[in-house]
Short mmCIF file of C-alpha atoms and ligand atoms in Angstrom, two decimals:
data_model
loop_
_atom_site.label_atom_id
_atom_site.label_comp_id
_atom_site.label_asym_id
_atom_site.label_seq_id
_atom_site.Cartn_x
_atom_site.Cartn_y
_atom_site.Cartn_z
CA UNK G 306 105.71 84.40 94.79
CA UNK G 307 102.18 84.27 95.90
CA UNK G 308 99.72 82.87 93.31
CA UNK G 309 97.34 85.59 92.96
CA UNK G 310 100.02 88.48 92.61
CA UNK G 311 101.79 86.04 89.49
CA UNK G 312 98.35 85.29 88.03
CA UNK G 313 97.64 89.24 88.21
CA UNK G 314 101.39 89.66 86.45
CA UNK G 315 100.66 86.87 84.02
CA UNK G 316 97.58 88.53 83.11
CA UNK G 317 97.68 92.16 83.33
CA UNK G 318 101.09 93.43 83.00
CA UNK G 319 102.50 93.77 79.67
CA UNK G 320 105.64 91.53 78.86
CA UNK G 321 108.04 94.07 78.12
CA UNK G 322 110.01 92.80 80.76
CA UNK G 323 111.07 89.03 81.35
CA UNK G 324 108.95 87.28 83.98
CA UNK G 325 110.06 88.42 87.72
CA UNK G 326 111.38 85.48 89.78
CA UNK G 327 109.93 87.18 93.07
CA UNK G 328 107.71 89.77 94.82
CA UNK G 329 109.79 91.58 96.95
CA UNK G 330 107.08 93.26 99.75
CA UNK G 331 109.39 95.52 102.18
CA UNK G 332 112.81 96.90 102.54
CA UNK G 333 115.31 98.04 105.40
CA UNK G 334 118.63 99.30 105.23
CA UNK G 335 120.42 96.90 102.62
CA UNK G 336 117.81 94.16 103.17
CA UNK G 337 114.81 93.68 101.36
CA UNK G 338 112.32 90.88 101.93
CA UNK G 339 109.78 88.55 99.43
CA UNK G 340 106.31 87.86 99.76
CA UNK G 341 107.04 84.41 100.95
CA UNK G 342 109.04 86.16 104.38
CA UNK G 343 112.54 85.04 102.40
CA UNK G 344 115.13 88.05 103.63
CA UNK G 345 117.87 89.13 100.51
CA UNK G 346 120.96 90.97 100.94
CA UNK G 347 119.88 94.00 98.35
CA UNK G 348 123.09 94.75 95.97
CA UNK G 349 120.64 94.99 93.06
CA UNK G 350 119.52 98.61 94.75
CA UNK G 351 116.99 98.93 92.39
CA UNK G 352 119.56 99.65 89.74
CA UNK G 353 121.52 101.74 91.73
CA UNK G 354 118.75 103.95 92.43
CA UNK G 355 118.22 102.78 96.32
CA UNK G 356 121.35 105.37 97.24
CA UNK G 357 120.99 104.79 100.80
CA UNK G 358 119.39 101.45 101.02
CA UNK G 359 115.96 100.74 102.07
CA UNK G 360 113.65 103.32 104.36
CA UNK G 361 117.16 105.90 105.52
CA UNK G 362 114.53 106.75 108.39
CA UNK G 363 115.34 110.66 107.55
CA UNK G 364 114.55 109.76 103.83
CA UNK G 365 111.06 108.40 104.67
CA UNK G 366 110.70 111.62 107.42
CA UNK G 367 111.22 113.92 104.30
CA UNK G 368 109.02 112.06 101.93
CA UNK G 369 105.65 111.47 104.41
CA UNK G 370 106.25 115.21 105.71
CA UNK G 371 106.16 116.60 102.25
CA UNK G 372 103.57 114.34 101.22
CA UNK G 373 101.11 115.76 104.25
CA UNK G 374 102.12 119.35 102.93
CA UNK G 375 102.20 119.55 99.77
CA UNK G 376 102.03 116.75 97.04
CA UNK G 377 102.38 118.33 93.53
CA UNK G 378 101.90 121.98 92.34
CA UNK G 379 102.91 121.71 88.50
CA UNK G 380 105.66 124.24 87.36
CA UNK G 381 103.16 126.67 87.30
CA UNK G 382 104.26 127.94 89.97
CA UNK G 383 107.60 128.09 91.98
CA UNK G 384 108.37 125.50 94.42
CA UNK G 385 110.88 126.63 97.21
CA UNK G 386 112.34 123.08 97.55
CA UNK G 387 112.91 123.04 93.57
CA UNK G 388 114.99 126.12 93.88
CA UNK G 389 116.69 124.94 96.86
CA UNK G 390 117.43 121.71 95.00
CA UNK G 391 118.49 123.31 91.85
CA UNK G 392 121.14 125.23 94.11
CA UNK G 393 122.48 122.24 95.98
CA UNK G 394 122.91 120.30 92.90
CA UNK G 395 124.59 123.79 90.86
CA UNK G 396 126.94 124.06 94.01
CA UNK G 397 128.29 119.98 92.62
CA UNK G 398 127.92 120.14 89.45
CA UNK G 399 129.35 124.64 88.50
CA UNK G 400 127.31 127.49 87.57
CA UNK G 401 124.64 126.43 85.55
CA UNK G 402 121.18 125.75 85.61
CA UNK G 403 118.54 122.87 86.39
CA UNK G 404 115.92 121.34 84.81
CA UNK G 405 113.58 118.93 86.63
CA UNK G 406 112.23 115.75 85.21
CA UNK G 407 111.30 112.32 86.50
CA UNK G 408 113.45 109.91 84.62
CA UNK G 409 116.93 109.12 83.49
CA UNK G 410 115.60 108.83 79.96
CA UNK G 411 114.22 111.92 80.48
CA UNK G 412 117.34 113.42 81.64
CA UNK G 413 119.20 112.14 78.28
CA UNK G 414 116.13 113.59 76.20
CA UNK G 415 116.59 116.88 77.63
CA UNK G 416 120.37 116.94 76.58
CA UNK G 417 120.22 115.65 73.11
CA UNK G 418 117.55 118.65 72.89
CA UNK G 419 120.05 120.94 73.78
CA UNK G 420 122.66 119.56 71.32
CA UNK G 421 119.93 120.50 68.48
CA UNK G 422 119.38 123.84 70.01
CA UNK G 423 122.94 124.53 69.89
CA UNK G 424 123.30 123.06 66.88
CA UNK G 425 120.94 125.85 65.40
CA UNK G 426 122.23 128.81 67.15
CA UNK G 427 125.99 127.85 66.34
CA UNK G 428 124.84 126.96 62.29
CA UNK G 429 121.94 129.56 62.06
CA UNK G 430 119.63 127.11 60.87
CA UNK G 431 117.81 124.13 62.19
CA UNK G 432 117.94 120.03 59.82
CA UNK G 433 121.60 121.76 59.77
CA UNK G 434 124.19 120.74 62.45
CA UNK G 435 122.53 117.75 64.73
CA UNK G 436 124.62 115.15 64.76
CA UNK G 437 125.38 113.61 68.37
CA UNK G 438 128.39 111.05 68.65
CA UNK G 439 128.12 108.62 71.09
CA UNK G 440 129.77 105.13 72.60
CA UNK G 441 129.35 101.85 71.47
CA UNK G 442 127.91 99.89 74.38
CA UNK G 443 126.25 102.72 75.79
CA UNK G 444 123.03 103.22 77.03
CA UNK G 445 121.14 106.06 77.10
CA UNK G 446 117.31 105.20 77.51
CA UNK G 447 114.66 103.75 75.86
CA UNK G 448 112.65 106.80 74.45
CA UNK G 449 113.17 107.53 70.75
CA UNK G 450 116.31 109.85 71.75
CA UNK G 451 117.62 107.55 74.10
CA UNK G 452 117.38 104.83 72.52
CA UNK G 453 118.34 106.23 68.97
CA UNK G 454 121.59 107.65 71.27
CA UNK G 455 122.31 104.14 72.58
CA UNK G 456 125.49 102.58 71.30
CA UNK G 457 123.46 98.59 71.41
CA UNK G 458 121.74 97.29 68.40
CA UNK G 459 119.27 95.23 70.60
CA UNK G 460 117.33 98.19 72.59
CA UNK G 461 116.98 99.59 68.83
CA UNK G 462 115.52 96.32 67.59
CA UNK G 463 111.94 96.58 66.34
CA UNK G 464 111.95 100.52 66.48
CA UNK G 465 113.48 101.32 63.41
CA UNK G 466 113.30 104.02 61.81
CA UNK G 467 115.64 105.27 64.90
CA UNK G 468 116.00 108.96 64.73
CA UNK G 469 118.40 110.17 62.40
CA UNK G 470 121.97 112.04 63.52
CA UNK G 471 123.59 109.76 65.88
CA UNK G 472 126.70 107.86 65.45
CA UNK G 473 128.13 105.09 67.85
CA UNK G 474 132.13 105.46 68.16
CA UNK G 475 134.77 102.64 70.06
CA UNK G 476 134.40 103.96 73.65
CA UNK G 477 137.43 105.44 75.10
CA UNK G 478 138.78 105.96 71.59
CA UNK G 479 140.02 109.77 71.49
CA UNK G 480 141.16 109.59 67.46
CA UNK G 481 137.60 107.70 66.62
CA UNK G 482 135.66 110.23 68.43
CA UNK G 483 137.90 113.07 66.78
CA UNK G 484 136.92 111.45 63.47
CA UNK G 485 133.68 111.01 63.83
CA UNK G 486 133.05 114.26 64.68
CA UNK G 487 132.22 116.54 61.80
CA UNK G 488 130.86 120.37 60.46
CA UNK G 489 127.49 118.83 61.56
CA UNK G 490 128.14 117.72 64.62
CA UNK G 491 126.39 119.43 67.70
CA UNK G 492 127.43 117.22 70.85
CA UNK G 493 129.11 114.60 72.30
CA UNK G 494 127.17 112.00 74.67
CA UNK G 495 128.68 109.73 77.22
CA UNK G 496 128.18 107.54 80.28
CA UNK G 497 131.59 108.43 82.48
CA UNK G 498 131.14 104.43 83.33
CA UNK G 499 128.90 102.34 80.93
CA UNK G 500 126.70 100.78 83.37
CA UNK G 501 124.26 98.70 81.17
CA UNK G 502 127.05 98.00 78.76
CA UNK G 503 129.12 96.06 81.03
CA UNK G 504 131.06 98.40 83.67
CA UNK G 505 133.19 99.63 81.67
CA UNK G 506 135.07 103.27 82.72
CA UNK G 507 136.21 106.27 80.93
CA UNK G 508 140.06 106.83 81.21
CA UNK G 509 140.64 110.21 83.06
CA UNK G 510 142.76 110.69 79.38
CA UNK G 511 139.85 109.77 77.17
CA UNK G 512 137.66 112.71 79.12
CA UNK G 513 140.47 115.10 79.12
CA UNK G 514 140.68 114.56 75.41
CA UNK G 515 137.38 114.72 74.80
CA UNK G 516 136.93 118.22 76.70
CA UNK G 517 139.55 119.22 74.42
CA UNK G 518 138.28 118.25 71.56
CA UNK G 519 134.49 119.35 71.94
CA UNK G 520 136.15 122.92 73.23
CA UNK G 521 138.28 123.11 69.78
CA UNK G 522 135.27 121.64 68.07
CA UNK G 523 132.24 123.81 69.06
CA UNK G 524 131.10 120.61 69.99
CA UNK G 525 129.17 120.17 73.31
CA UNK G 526 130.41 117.82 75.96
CA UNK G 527 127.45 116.13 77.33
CA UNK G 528 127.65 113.39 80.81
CA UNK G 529 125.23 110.75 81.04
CA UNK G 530 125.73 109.97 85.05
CA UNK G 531 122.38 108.76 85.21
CA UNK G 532 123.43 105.15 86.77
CA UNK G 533 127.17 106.10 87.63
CA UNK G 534 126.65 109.61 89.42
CA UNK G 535 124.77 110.77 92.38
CA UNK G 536 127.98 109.53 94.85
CA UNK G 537 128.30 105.79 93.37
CA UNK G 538 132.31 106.10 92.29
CA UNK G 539 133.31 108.03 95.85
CA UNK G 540 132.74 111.46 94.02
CA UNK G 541 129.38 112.93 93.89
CA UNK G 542 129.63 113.00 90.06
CA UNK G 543 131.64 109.86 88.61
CA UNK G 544 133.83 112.51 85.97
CA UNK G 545 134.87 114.52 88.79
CA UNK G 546 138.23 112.50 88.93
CA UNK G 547 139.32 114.12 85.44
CA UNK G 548 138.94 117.40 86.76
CA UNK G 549 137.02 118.38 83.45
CA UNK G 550 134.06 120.53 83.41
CA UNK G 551 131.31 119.10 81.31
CA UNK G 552 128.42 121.20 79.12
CA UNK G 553 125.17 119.20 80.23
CA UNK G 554 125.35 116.31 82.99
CA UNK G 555 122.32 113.94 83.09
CA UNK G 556 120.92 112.61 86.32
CA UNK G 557 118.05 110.24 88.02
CA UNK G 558 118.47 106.76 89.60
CA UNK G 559 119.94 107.36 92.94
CA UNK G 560 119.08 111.04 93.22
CA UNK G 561 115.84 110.62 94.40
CA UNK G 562 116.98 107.46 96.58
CA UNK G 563 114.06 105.98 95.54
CA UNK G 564 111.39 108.26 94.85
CA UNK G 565 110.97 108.89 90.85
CA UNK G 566 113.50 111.75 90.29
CA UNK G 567 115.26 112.97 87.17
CA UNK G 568 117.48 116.23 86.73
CA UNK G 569 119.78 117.68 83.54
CA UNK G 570 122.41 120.34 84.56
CA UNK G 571 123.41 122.80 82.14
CA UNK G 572 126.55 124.87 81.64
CA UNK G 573 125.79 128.41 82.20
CA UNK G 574 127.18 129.65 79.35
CA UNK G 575 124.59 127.09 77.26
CA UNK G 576 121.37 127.39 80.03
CA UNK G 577 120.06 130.21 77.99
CA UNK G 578 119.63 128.07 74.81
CA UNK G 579 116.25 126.89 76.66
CA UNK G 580 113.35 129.73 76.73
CA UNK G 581 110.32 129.75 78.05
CA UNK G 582 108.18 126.74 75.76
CA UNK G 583 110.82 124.75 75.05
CA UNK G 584 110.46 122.27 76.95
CA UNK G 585 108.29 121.10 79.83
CA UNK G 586 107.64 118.22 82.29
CA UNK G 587 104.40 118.03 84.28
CA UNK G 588 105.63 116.36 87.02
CA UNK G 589 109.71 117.41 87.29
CA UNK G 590 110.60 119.04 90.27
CA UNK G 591 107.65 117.95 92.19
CA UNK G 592 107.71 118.63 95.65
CA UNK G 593 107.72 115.26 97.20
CA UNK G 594 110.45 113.98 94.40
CA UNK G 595 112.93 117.22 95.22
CA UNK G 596 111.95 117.05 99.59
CA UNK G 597 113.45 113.23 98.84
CA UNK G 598 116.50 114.45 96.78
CA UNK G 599 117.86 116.56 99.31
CA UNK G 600 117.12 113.93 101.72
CA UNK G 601 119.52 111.84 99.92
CA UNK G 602 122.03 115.07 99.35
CA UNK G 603 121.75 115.72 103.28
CA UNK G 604 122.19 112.03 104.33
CA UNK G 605 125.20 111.53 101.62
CA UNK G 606 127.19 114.42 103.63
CA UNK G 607 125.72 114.40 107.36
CA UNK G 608 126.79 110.39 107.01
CA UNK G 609 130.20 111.14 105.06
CA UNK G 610 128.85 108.34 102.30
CA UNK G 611 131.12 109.18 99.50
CA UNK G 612 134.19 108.60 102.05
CA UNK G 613 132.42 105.34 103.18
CA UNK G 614 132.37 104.30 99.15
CA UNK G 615 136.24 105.49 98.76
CA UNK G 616 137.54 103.39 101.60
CA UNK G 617 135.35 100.35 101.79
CA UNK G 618 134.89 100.21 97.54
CA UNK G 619 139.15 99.53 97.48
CA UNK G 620 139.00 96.68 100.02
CA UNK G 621 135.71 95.14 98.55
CA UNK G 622 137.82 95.40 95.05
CA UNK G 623 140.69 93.69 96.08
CA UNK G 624 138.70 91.03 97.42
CA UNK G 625 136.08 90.61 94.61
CA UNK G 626 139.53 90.31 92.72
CA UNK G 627 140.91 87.14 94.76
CA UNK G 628 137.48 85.36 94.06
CA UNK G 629 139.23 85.25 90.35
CA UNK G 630 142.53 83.54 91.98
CA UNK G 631 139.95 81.38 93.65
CA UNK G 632 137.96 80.46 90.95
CA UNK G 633 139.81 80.62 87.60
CA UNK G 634 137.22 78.47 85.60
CA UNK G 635 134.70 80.80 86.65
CA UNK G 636 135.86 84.37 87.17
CA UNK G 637 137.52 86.64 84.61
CA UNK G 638 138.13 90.04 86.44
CA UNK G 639 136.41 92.86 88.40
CA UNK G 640 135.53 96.24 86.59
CA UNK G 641 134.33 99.81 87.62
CA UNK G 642 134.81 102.24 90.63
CA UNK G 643 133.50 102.63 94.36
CA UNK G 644 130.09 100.48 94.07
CA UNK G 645 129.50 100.72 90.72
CA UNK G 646 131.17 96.98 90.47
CA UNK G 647 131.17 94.55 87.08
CA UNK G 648 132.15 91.14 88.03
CA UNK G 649 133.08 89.77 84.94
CA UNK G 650 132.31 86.20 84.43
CA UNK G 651 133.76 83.26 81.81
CA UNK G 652 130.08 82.56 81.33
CA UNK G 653 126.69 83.79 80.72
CA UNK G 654 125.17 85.49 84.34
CA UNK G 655 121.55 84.58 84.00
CA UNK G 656 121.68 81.44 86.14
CA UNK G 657 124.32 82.33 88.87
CA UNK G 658 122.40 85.41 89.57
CA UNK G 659 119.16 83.12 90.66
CA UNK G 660 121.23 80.57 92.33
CA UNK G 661 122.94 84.08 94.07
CA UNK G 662 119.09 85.49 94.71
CA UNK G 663 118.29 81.94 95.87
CA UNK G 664 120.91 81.65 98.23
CA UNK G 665 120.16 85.21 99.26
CA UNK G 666 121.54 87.80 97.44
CA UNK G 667 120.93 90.31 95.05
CA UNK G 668 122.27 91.29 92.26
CA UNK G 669 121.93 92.86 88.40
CA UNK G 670 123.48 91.23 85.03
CA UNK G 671 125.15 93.39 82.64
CA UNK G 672 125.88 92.95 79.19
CA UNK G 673 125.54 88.72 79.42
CA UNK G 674 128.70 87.82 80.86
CA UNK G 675 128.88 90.81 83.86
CA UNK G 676 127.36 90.34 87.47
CA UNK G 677 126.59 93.76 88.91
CA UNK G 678 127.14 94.66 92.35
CA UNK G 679 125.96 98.23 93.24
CA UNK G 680 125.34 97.85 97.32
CA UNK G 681 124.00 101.14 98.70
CA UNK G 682 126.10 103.96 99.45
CA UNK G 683 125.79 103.63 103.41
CA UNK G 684 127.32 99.69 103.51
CA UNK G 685 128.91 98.09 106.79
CA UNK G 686 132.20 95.90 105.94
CA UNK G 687 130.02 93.80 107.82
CA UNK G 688 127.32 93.11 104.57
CA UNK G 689 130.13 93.22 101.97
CA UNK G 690 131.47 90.39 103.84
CA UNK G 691 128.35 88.65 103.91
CA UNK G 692 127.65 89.34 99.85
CA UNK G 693 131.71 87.87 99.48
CA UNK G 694 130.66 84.79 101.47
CA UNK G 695 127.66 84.00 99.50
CA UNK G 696 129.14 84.98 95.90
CA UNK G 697 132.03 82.09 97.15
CA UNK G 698 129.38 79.37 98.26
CA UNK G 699 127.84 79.78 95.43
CA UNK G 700 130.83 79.84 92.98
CA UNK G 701 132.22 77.00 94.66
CA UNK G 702 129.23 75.00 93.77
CA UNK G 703 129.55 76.26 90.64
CA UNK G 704 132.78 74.65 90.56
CA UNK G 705 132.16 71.70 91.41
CA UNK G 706 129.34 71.12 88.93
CA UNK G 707 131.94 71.77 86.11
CA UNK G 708 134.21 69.36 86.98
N1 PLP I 2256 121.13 106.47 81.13
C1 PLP I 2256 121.80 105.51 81.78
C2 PLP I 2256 123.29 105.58 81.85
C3 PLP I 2256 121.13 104.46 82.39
O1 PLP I 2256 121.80 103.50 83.02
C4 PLP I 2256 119.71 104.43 82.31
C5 PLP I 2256 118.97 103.32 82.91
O2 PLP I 2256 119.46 102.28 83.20
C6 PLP I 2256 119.06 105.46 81.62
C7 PLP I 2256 119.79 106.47 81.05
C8 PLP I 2256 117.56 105.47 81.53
O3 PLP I 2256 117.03 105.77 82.78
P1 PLP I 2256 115.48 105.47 83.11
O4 PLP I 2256 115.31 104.00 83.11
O5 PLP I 2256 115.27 106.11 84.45
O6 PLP I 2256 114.69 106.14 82.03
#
């Protein structure tokens, strides 16, 4: 990394973060490149968000056309690409409605808002049903709802007191989640696939149950597909394989493809609990953030992506999956659907994903003991066969070094 942009880091930007091994300065398709010239295979995709890679040439067209027409208006007044957004993603998700945001922890906010205003019209009073019962291991954000919704002691740490009326149940565990849910409860949140947690998926029978449930309940069933939707499991939304129809789904990451982007669909029969007031974001639904959204919504069917993810995800699987015949000592199993991948190591990540950045590719850690591969949406066998080659050169040194 070049001195003066580490001194600046070292300086200036606060260390909420740990210290970034490299500057990375330009991106193309599912390469990205470092200050220093050093080209990466990208499978980090920004945390998923980087849907279609680096620069989708129609992706930038959108973005620097809107930019020269129209930058930002406030939701003041009506944006037609809002409205044409809020259709597109109403035609995926069922009749409902949209609100636009610019986060995914915004996204979550916005639902466990809606649990408390359901709460109060279902119990007639507000401080009265609020309770929201979520997974262990799950992450939902890091503002005070997210965070306080988040299933993992160590995004709480150092914020307490957390806000109160949240409870943290055995993921796919139907009777624990019936259980836990009482006269106060409001809502249900989930992640469909607990990304941060360490890829780890909803059975189709755990969300079937749990539609059940929240239906017999007066409970709301609330989707956090902020890192798992948005085409990353071969379906546009990651639930869509159960067939169940959800009460609030939360969105951001790749729906934007890049460019800040945050959304929270709401059932129709619930969209009304919001009124005018409620609830506000300055800068949701701005007009360059939805002109890149449907970018990515156009590109994702004009380019058939979420059939791309369904074929090449099985193959990439089945051979992430022999790496663990290959390498006993070192790999336990592979974890998660289409490219929403947890390779799940016998050791702690941290060091094999340098040695994997420094031999030149990308990639996230999960949950200490998961490497996460989440290549872009539009991936060539070609790359996934590149990503295999490395992850084995490096694994086999790896390897060797152990015995
Ligand atoms: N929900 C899930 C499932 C996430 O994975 C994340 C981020 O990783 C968030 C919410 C928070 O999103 P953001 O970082 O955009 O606020």
């Amino acid at each position: 990394m070049h001195s003066k942009t580490k001194e600046f880091y070292d300086q200036f930007v606060l260390k909420n973060y740990a210290s970034p091994p490299i500057a990375i300065v330009r991106g193309e398709g599912t390469r990205a490149w470092d200050d220093e010239g050093r080209e990466y295979l990208d499978f980090s995709t920004g945390v998923a968000v980087n849907a279609l890679g680096h620069c989708h040439p129609v992706w930038v067209k959108a973005v620097q056309e809107q930019v020269a027409q129209l930058g930002h208006c406030s939701n003041l007044y009506a944006s037609p690409l809002q409205g044409d957004l809020a259709k597109r993603l109403c035609q995926l998700a069922g009749p409902g409605k949209i609100f636009f945001c610019n986060s995914g922890a915004e996204a979550t906010e916005t639902l466990v808002k809606l649990s408390r205003l359901h709460g109060k019209k279902v119990s007639g009073q507000e401080n009265q049903r609020f309770q929201v019962v979520t997974a262990r291991g799950s992450f939902h954000g890091r503002t005070f709802g997210g965070l306080s919704a988040t299933g993992q002691e160590k995004t709480q740490a150092g914020f307490h007191p957390i806000l109160p009326g949240f409870s943290h149940v055995k993921f796919n565990d139907l009777v624990l989640f019936s259980e836990a849910i009482t006269e106060n409860t409001s809502a249900v949140l989930i992640e469909p696939i607990q990304g941060e947690g360490g890829v780890h998926a909803a059975t189709v029978d755990f969300l079937c149950g749990l539609r059940e449930l929240c239906t017999n309940r007066g409970v709301l069933l609330l989707l956090d597909e902020v890192q798992c939707g948005v085409g990353r499991t071969g379906t546009f939304f990651a639930h869509e394989e159960s067939g169940i129809i959800p009460d609030g789904i939360a969105m951001a990451k790749g729906l934007g493809g890049g460019f800040p982007i945050g959304a929270v669909w709401i059932h129709e029969q619930f969209a009304e609990l919001f009124q005018p007031g409620s609830h506000g974001c300055t800068f949701g639904g701005n007009p360059m953030a939805c002109a890149a959204s449907l970018a990515v919504l156009d590109i994702i069917k004009s380019e058939n992506l979420l059939q791309n993810v369904r074929d090449l995800s099985v193959w990439y699987k089945r051979e992430l999956q022999a790496l663990k015949t290959r390498f006993p000592s070192l790999v336990d199993g592979v974890r998660g659907q289409g490219f929403l991948i947890g390779l799940v190591m016998k050791r702690e990540v941290g060091p094999l994903v340098a040695e994997l950045r420094d031999s030149g590719l990308l990639t996230v850690p999960a949950a200490g003991d998961v490497l996460r591969l989440l290549p872009p949406l539009n991936v060539s066998t070609e790359d996934l066969q590149t990503s295999l080659q490395i992850l084995s050169s490096v694994f086999h040194n790896n390897e060797n070094q152990v015995q």
